[in-house]
Coordinates of C-alpha atoms in Angstrom, one line a residue:
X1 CA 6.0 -23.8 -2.3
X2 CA 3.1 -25.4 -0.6
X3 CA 0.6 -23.9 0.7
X4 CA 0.8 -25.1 4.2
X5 CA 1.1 -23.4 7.8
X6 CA 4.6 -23.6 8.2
X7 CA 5.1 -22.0 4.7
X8 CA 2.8 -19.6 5.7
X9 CA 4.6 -19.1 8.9
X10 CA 7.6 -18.4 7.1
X11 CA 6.4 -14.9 5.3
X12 CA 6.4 -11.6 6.7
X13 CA 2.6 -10.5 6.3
X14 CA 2.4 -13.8 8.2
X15 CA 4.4 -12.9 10.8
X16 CA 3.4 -9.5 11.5
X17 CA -0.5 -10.6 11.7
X18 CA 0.3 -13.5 14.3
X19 CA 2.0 -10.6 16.3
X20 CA -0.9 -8.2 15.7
X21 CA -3.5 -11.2 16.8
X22 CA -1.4 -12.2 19.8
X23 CA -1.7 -8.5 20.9
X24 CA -5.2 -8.1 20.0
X25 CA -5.5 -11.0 22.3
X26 CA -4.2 -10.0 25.3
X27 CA -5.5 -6.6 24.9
X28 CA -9.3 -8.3 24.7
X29 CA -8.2 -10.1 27.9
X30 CA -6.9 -7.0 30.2
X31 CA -10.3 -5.8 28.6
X32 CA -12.8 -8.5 29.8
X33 CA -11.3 -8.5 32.9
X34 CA -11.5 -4.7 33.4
X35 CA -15.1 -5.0 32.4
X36 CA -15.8 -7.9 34.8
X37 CA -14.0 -6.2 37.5
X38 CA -15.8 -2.7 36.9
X39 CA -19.2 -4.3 37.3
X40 CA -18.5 -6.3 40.3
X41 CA -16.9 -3.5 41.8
X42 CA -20.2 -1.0 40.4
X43 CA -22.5 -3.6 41.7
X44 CA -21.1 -4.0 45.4
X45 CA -21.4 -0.2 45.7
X46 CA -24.6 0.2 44.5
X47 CA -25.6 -3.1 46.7
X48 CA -24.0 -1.2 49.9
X49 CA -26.0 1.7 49.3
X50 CA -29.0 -0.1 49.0
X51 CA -28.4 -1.4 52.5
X52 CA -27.3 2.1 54.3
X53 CA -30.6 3.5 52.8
X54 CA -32.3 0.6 54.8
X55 CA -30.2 1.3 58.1
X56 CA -31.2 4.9 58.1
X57 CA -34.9 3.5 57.4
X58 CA -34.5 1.3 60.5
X59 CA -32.3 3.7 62.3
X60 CA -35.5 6.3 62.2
X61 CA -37.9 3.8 63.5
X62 CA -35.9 2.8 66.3
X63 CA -35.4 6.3 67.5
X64 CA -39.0 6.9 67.2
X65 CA -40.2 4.1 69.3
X66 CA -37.0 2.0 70.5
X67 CA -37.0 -1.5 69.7
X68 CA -40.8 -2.7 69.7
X69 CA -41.0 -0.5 67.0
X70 CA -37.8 -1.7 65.4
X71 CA -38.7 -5.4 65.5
X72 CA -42.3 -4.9 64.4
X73 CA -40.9 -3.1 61.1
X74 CA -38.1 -5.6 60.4
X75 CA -41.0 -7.9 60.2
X76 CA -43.3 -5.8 58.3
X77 CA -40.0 -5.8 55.2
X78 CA -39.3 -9.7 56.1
X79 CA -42.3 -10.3 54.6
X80 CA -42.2 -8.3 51.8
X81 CA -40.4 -10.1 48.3
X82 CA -37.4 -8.8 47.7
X83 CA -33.5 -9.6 47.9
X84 CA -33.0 -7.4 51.6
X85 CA -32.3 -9.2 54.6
X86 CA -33.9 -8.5 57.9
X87 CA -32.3 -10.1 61.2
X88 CA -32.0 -9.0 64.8
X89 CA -30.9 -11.2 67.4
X90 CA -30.2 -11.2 71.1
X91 CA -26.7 -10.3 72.7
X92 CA -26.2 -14.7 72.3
X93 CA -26.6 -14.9 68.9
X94 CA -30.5 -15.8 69.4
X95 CA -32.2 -15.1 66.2
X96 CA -35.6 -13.1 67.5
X97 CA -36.9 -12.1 64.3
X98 CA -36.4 -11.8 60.4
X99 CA -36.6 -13.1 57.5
X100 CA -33.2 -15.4 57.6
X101 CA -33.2 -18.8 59.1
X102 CA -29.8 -19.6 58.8
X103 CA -26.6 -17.9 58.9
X104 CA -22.6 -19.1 58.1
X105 CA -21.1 -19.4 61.6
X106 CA -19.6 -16.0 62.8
X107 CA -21.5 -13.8 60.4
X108 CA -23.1 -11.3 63.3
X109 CA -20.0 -12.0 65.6
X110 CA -18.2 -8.7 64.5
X111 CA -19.8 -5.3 64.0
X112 CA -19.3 -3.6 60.5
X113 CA -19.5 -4.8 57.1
X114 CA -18.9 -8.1 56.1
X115 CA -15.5 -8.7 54.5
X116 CA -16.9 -11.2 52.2
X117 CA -19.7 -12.9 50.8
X118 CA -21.8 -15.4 53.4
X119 CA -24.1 -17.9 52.9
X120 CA -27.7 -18.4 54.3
X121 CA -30.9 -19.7 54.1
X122 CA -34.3 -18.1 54.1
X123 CA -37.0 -19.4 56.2
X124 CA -39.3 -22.1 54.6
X125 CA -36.6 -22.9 51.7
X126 CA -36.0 -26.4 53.5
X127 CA -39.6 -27.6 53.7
X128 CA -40.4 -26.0 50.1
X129 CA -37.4 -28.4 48.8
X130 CA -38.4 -31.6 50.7
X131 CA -41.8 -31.0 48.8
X132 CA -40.4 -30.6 45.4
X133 CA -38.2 -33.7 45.7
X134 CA -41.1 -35.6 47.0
X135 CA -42.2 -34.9 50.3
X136 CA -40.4 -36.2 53.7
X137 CA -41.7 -37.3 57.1
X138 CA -38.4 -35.7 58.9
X139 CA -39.0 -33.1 61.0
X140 CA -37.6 -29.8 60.6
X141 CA -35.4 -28.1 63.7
X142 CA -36.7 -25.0 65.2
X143 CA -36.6 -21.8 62.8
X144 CA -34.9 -19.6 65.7
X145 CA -33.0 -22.5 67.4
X146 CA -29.7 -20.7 68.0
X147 CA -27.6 -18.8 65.2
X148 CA -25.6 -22.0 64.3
X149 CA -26.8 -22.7 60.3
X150 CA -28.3 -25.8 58.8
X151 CA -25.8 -26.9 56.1
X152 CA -27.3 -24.7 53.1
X153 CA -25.3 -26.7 50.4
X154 CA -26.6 -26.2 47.0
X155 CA -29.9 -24.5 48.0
X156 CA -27.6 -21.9 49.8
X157 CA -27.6 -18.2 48.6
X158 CA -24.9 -15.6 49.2
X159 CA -25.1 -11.8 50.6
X160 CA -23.3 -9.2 51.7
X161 CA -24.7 -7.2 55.2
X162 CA -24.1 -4.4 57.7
X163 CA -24.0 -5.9 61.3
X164 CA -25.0 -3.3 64.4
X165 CA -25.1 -3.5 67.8
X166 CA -27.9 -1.7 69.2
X167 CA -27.6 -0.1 72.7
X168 CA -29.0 -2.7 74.5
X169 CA -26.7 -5.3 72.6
X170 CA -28.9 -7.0 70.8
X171 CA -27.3 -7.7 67.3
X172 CA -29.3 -6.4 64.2
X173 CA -28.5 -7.5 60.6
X174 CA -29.4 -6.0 57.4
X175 CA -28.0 -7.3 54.0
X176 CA -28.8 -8.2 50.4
X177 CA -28.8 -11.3 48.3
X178 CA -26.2 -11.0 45.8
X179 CA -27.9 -13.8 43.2
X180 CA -28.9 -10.7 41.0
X181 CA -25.6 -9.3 40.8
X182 CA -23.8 -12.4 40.0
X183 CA -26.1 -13.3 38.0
X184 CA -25.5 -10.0 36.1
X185 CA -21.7 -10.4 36.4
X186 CA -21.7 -13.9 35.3
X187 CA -23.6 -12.8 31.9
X188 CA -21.5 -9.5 31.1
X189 CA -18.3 -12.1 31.6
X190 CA -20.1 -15.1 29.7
X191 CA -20.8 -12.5 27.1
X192 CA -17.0 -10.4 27.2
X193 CA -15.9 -14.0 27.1
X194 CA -17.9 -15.3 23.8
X195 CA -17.3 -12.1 22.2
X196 CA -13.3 -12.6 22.7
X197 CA -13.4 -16.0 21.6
X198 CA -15.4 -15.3 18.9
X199 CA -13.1 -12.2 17.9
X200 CA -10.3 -14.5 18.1
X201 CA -11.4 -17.0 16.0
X202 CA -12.5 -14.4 13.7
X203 CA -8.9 -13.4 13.6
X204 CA -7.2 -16.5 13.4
X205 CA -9.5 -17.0 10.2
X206 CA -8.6 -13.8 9.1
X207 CA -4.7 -14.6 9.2
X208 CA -4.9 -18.0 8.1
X209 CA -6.6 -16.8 5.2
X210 CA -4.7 -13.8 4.5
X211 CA -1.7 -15.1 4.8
X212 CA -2.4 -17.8 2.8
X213 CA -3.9 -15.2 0.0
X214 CA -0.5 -13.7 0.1
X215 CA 1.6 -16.7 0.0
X216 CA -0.3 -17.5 -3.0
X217 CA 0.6 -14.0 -4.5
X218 CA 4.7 -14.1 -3.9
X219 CA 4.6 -18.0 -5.1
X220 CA 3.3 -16.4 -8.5
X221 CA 5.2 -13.7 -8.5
X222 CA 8.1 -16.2 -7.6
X223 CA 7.2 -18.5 -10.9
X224 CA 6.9 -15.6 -13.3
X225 CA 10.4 -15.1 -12.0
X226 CA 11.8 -18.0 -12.2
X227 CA 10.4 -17.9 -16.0
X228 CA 11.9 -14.3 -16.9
X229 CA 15.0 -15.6 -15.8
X230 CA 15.1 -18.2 -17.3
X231 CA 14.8 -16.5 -20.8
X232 CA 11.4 -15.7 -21.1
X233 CA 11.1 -12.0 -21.3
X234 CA 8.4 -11.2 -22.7
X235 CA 6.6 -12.7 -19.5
X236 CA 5.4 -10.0 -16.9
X237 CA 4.7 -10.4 -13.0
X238 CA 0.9 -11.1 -12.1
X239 CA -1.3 -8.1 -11.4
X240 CA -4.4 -8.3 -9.8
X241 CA -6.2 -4.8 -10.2
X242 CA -6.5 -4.8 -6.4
X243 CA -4.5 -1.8 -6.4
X244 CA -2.3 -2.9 -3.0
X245 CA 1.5 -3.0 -2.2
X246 CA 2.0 -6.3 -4.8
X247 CA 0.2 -5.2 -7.6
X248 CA 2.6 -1.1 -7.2
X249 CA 5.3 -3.7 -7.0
X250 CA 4.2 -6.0 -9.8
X251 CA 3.9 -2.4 -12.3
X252 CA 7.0 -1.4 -11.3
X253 CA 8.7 -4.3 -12.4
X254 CA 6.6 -4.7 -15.0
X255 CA 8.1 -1.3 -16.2
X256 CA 11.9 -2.4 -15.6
X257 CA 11.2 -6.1 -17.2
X258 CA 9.5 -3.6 -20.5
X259 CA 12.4 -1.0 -20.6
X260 CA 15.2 -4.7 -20.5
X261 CA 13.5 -6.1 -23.2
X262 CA 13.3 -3.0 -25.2
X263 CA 17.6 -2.5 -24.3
X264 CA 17.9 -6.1 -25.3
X265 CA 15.8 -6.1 -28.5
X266 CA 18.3 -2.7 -29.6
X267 CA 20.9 -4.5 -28.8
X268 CA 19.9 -7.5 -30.9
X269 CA 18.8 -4.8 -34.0
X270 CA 22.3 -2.8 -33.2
X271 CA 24.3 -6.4 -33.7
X272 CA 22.4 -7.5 -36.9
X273 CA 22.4 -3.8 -38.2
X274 CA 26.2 -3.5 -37.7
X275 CA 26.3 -7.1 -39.4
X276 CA 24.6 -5.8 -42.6
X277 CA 25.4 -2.0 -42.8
X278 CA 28.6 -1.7 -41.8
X279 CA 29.5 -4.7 -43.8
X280 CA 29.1 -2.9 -47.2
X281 CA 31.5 -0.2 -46.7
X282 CA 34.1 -1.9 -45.3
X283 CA 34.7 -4.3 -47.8
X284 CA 34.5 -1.0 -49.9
X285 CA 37.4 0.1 -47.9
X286 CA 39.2 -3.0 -48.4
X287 CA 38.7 -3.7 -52.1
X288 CA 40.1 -0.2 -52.4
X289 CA 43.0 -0.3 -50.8
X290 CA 43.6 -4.3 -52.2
X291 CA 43.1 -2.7 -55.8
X292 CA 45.5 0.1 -55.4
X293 CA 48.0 -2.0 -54.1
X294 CA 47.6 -4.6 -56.7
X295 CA 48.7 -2.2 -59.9
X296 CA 51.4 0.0 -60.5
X297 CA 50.2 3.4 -59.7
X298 CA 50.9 6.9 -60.1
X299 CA 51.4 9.4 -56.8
X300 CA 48.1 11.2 -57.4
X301 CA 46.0 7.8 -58.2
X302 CA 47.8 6.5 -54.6
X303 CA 46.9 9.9 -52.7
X304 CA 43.1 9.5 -54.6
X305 CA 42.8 6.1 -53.0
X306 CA 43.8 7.4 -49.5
X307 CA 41.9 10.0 -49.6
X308 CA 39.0 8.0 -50.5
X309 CA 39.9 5.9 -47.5
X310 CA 40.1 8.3 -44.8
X311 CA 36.7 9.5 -46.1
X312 CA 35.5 6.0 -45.8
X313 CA 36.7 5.6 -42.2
X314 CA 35.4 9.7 -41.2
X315 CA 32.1 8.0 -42.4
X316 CA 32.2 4.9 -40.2
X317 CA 33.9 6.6 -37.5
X318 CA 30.9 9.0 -37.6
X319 CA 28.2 5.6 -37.7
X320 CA 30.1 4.7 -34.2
X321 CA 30.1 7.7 -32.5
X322 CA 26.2 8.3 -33.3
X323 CA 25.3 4.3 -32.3
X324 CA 27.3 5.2 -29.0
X325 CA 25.5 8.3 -28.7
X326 CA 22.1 6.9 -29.0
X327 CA 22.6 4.0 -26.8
X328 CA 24.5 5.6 -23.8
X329 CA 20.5 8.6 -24.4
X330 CA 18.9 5.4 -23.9
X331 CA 20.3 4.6 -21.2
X332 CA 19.6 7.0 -19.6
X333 CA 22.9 8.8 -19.0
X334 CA 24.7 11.0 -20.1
X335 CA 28.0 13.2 -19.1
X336 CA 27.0 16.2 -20.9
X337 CA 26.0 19.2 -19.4
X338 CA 22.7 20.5 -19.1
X339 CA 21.1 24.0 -19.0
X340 CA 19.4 26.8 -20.3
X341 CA 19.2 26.9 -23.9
X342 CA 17.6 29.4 -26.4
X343 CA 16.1 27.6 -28.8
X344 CA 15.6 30.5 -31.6
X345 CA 18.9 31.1 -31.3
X346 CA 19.6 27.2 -32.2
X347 CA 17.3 27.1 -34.8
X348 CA 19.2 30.2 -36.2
X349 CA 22.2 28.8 -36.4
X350 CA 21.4 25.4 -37.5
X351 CA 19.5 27.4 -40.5
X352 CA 22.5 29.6 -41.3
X353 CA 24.4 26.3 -41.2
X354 CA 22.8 24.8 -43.6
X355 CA 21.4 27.4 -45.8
X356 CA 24.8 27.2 -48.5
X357 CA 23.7 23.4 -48.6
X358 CA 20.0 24.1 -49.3
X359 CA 20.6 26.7 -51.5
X360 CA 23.3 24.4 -53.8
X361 CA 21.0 21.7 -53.8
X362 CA 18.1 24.4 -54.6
X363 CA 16.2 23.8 -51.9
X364 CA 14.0 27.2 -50.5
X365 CA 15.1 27.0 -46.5
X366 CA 12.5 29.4 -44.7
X367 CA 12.2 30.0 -40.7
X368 CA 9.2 31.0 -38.8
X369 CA 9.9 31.6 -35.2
X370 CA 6.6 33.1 -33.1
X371 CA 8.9 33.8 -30.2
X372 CA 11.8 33.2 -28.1
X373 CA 11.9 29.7 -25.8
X374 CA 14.5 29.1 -23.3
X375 CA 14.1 25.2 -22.0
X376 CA 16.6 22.8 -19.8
X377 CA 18.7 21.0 -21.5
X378 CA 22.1 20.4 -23.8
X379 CA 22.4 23.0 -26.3
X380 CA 24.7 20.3 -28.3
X381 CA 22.5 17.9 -28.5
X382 CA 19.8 19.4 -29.7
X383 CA 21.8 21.1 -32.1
X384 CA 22.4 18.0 -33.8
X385 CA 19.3 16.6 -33.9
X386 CA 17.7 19.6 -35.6
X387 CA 20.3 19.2 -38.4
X388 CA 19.8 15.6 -38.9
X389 CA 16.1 16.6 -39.2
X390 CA 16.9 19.3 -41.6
X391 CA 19.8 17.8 -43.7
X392 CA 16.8 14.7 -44.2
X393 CA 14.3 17.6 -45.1
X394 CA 16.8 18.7 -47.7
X395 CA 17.9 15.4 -48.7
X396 CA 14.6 14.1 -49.6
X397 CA 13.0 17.1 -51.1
X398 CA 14.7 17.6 -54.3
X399 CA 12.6 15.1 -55.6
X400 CA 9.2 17.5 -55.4
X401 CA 7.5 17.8 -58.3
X402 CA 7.2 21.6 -57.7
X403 CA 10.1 23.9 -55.9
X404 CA 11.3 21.8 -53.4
X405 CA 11.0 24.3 -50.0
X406 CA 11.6 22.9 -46.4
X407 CA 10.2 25.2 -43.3
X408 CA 11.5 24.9 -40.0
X409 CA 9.2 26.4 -37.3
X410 CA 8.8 27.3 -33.6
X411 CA 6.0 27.7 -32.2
X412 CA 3.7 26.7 -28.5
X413 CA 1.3 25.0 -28.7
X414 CA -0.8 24.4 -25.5
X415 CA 2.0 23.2 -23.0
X416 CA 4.3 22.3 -25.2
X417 CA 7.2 24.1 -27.7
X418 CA 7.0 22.4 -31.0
X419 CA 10.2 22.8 -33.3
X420 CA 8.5 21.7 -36.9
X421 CA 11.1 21.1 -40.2
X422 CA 8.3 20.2 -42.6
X423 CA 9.5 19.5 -46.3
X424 CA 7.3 19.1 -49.6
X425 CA 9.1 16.1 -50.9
X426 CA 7.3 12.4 -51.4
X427 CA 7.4 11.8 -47.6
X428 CA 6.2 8.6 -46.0
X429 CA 3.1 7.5 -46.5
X430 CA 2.5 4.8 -44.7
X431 CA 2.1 4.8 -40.8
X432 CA 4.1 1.5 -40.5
X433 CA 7.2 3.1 -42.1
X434 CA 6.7 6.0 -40.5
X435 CA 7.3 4.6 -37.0
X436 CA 10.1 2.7 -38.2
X437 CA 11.6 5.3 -39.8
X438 CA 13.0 6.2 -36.4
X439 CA 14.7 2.9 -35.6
X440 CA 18.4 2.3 -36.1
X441 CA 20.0 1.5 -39.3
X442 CA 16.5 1.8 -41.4
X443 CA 16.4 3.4 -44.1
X444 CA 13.1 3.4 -46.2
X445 CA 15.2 4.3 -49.9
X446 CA 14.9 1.2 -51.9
X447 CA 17.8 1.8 -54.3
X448 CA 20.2 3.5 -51.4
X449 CA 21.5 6.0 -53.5
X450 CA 21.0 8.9 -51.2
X451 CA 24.3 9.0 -48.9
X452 CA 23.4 8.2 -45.1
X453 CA 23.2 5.4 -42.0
X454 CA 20.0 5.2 -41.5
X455 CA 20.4 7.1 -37.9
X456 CA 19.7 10.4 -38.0
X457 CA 16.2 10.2 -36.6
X458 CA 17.3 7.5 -34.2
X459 CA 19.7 9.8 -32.8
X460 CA 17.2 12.5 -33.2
X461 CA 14.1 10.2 -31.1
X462 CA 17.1 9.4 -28.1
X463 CA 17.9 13.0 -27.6
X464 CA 14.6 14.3 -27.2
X465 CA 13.6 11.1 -25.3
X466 CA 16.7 12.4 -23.0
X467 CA 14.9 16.1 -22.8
X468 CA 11.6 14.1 -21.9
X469 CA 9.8 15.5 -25.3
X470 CA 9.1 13.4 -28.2
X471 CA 10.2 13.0 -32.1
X472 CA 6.5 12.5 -33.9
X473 CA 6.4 12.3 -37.8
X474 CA 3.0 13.4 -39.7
X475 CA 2.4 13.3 -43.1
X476 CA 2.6 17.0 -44.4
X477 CA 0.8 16.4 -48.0
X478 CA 2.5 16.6 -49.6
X479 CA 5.7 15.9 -48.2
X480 CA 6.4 15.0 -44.3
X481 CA 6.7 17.1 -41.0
X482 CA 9.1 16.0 -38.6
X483 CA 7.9 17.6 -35.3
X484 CA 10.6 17.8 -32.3
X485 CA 7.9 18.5 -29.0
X486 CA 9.9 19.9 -25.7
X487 CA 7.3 20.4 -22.2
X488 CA 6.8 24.2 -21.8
X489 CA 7.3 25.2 -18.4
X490 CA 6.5 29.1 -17.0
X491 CA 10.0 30.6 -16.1
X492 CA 9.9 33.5 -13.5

């Protein structure tokens, strides 16, 4: 898949960060505007009482000494720096006195605050202007010649006032260039502004990239896909060691693709197994029956040779129940019953069981049991893998040099219940037969003279696999220890 933005586009992650930008987005926008609105709104109030604090100063003086007093302290302030405007005029309009030269038509004609922002002009801006552009012959109009403005244009400068009448009509102003507060504004909303655009293209960045990142992740997960499925199963999905959602999901099937190819390679060992060791006895069967047929027999020799035959077939019929067995364990299934079971109790009676066959093949059978263990699971089942373990033990140990002796013993150790039959026969050796030992249809015996399948310990490995314990085989020395090990859990 190509890695461009409509494939990227196309994937969820993708999707869901275009949706998170386009909301970040309009939340930084309600933002900047609150922000920008705030301020203005902040600076107007604290611009308004800045002028009501002036009114009161002015207020004070007039009542003190009417309006000589007045006028001579408006023009005290007027020539003071600052951004307050002074201005009193006569009941026409006339500007008297101040420090504004030029008004926006209208401005003083209603009493109150001013609804909006009006532009004026100070007194000597115009002739400090003709100056800096190069000096100008023109003569300026009168500073107080009526309250009709010169055009202020450019070199205009914006305020906000409180108009009064005063008792004897005249018309006093006072207000306050707003250049500092709109200056203010206009860097907190060029700033909001960079800082949104800046965030956004941080997260358009972001997503681009991320997506991208995680396109790139599903297309390799997608081509180690397309490669398992097409027959390549020992292959595994890409893991990064980030530890996020793909690489959980990578492990997991990871885990499933492991646990196929471990069903699959069974499979493959149960069909070639089958091939080979069930090949043997039923052309055994066959030959029989073919040479008993073939001769003129007496009734015993013919009820020998059936007899011999349904032996035969108890044999196999016993191969395909414990193959079934072990694969449906391995599956994980299984309709049989779980639930508490006593484990001395089964070790007892698999013991008693097979004490008349020890003892006949004089083999010494001893039990050691510290104490009584009740586990969940199939009574059954674990009944059957103890005497597979135990008719091996006895199998395999009459060929001890001293008295052959097989021990069967249960005992905890730590947090688990280990159920030990331990013989004193040649064992296994090696560590590579060992683990193979408990693989279908293998049987380490050279000559195969001892009868068997080669599944006992198969069977044995699936059923404790199925109680969540483990089947471990250790070298006894002499001899071997086949060691069944069931999770110990407090019961209350």
């Amino acid at each position: 898949m190509a890695l461009s933005l409509p494939a990227i586009m196309k994937t969820t992650a993708a999707r869901l960060s275009a949706l998170y930008l386009l909301l970040f987005a309009l939340c930084a926008v309600l933002l900047v505007l609150y922000m920008t609105s705030l301020s203005a709104r902040m600076l107007t109030a604290q611009t308004q009482e800045t002028i009501n604090d002036e009114v009161l100063g002015l207020a004070r003086a007039y009542q003190r000494g009417g309006l000589p007093v007045l006028v001579r302290v408006v023009e005290a302030r007027s020539r003071q720096p600052g951004a307050n405007l002074y201005l009193i005029a006569d009941a026409n309009g006339q500007i008297l006195t101040g420090n504004v030269q030029s008004l926006e038509p209208g401005v003083i004609e209603t009493e109150g605050w001013t609804t909006d922002p009006f532009s004026y002009q100070r007194f000597g801006e115009g002739e400090l202007d003709r100056l800096r552009s190069g000096g100008s012959d023109q003569a300026t109009p009168p500073a107080n010649e009526g309250n009709t403005p010169q055009s202020t244009g450019e070199k205009g400068h914006n305020a906000i006032a409180l108009v009064l009448r005063l008792p004897n009509q005249m018309i006093m102003l006072v207000g306050r260039d707003l250049g500092e507060p709109e200056r203010f504004r206009a860097v907190i909303s060029r700033a909001l502004t960079l800082a949104l655009g800046m965030m956004g293209l941080g997260g358009i960045l972001i997503w681009f990239f991320v997506g991208r990142a995680a396109l790139k992740r599903i297309d390799s997960v997608s081509d180690a896909s397309r490669r398992i499925m097409g027959g390549d199963l020992s292959g595994r999905l890409p893991v990064t060691g980030a530890g996020d959602e793909f690489d959980r999901l990578s492990e997991n099937l990871n885990s499933m693709l492991a646990r196929i190819a471990m069903l699959n390679e069974g499979l493959k060992q149960v069909s070639d197994n089958i091939a080979h060791d069930l090949k043997t006895p039923l052309t055994r069967l066959r030959n029989r029956a073919e040479a008993t047929l073939a001769g003129r027999h007496k009734t015993e020799e013919y009820r020998q040779a059936l007899e011999g035959t349904i032996a035969e077939s108890d044999q196999l019929i016993k191969t395909f129940n414990a193959i079934l067995m072990i694969s449906r364990l391995e599956a994980g299934y299984s309709s049989e019953q779980t639930g508490p079971v006593d484990l001395a109790a089964t070790v007892s009676d698999v013991v008693e069981l097979y004490e008349p066959v020890a003892e006949e093949a004089g083999v010494a059978l001893e039990t050691t049991v510290s104490e009584a263990f009740t586990i969940n699971g199939n009574r059954e089942l674990i009944g059957q893998a103890l005497s597979n373990i135990v008719d091996n033990a006895i199998k395999y140990s009459t060929d001890a040099a001293e008295a052959p002796k097989v021990r069967v013993v249960l005992e905890r150790a730590g947090n688990e219940i280990k159920l030990a039959v331990t013989d004193n026969g040649h064992g296994i050796p090696d560590d590579a037969d060992r683990a193979r030992a408990t693989e279908r249809f293998v049987r380490l015996e050279k000559s195969r003279s001892q009868p068997g399948s080669g599944l006992g310990l198969s069977l044995a490995k699936a059923i404790m696999t199925f109680h969540n314990g483990r089947l471990d085989l250790l070298p006894a020395n002499p001899g071997l220890s086949v060691v069944m090990s069931f999770p110990f859990r407090e019961t209350h």
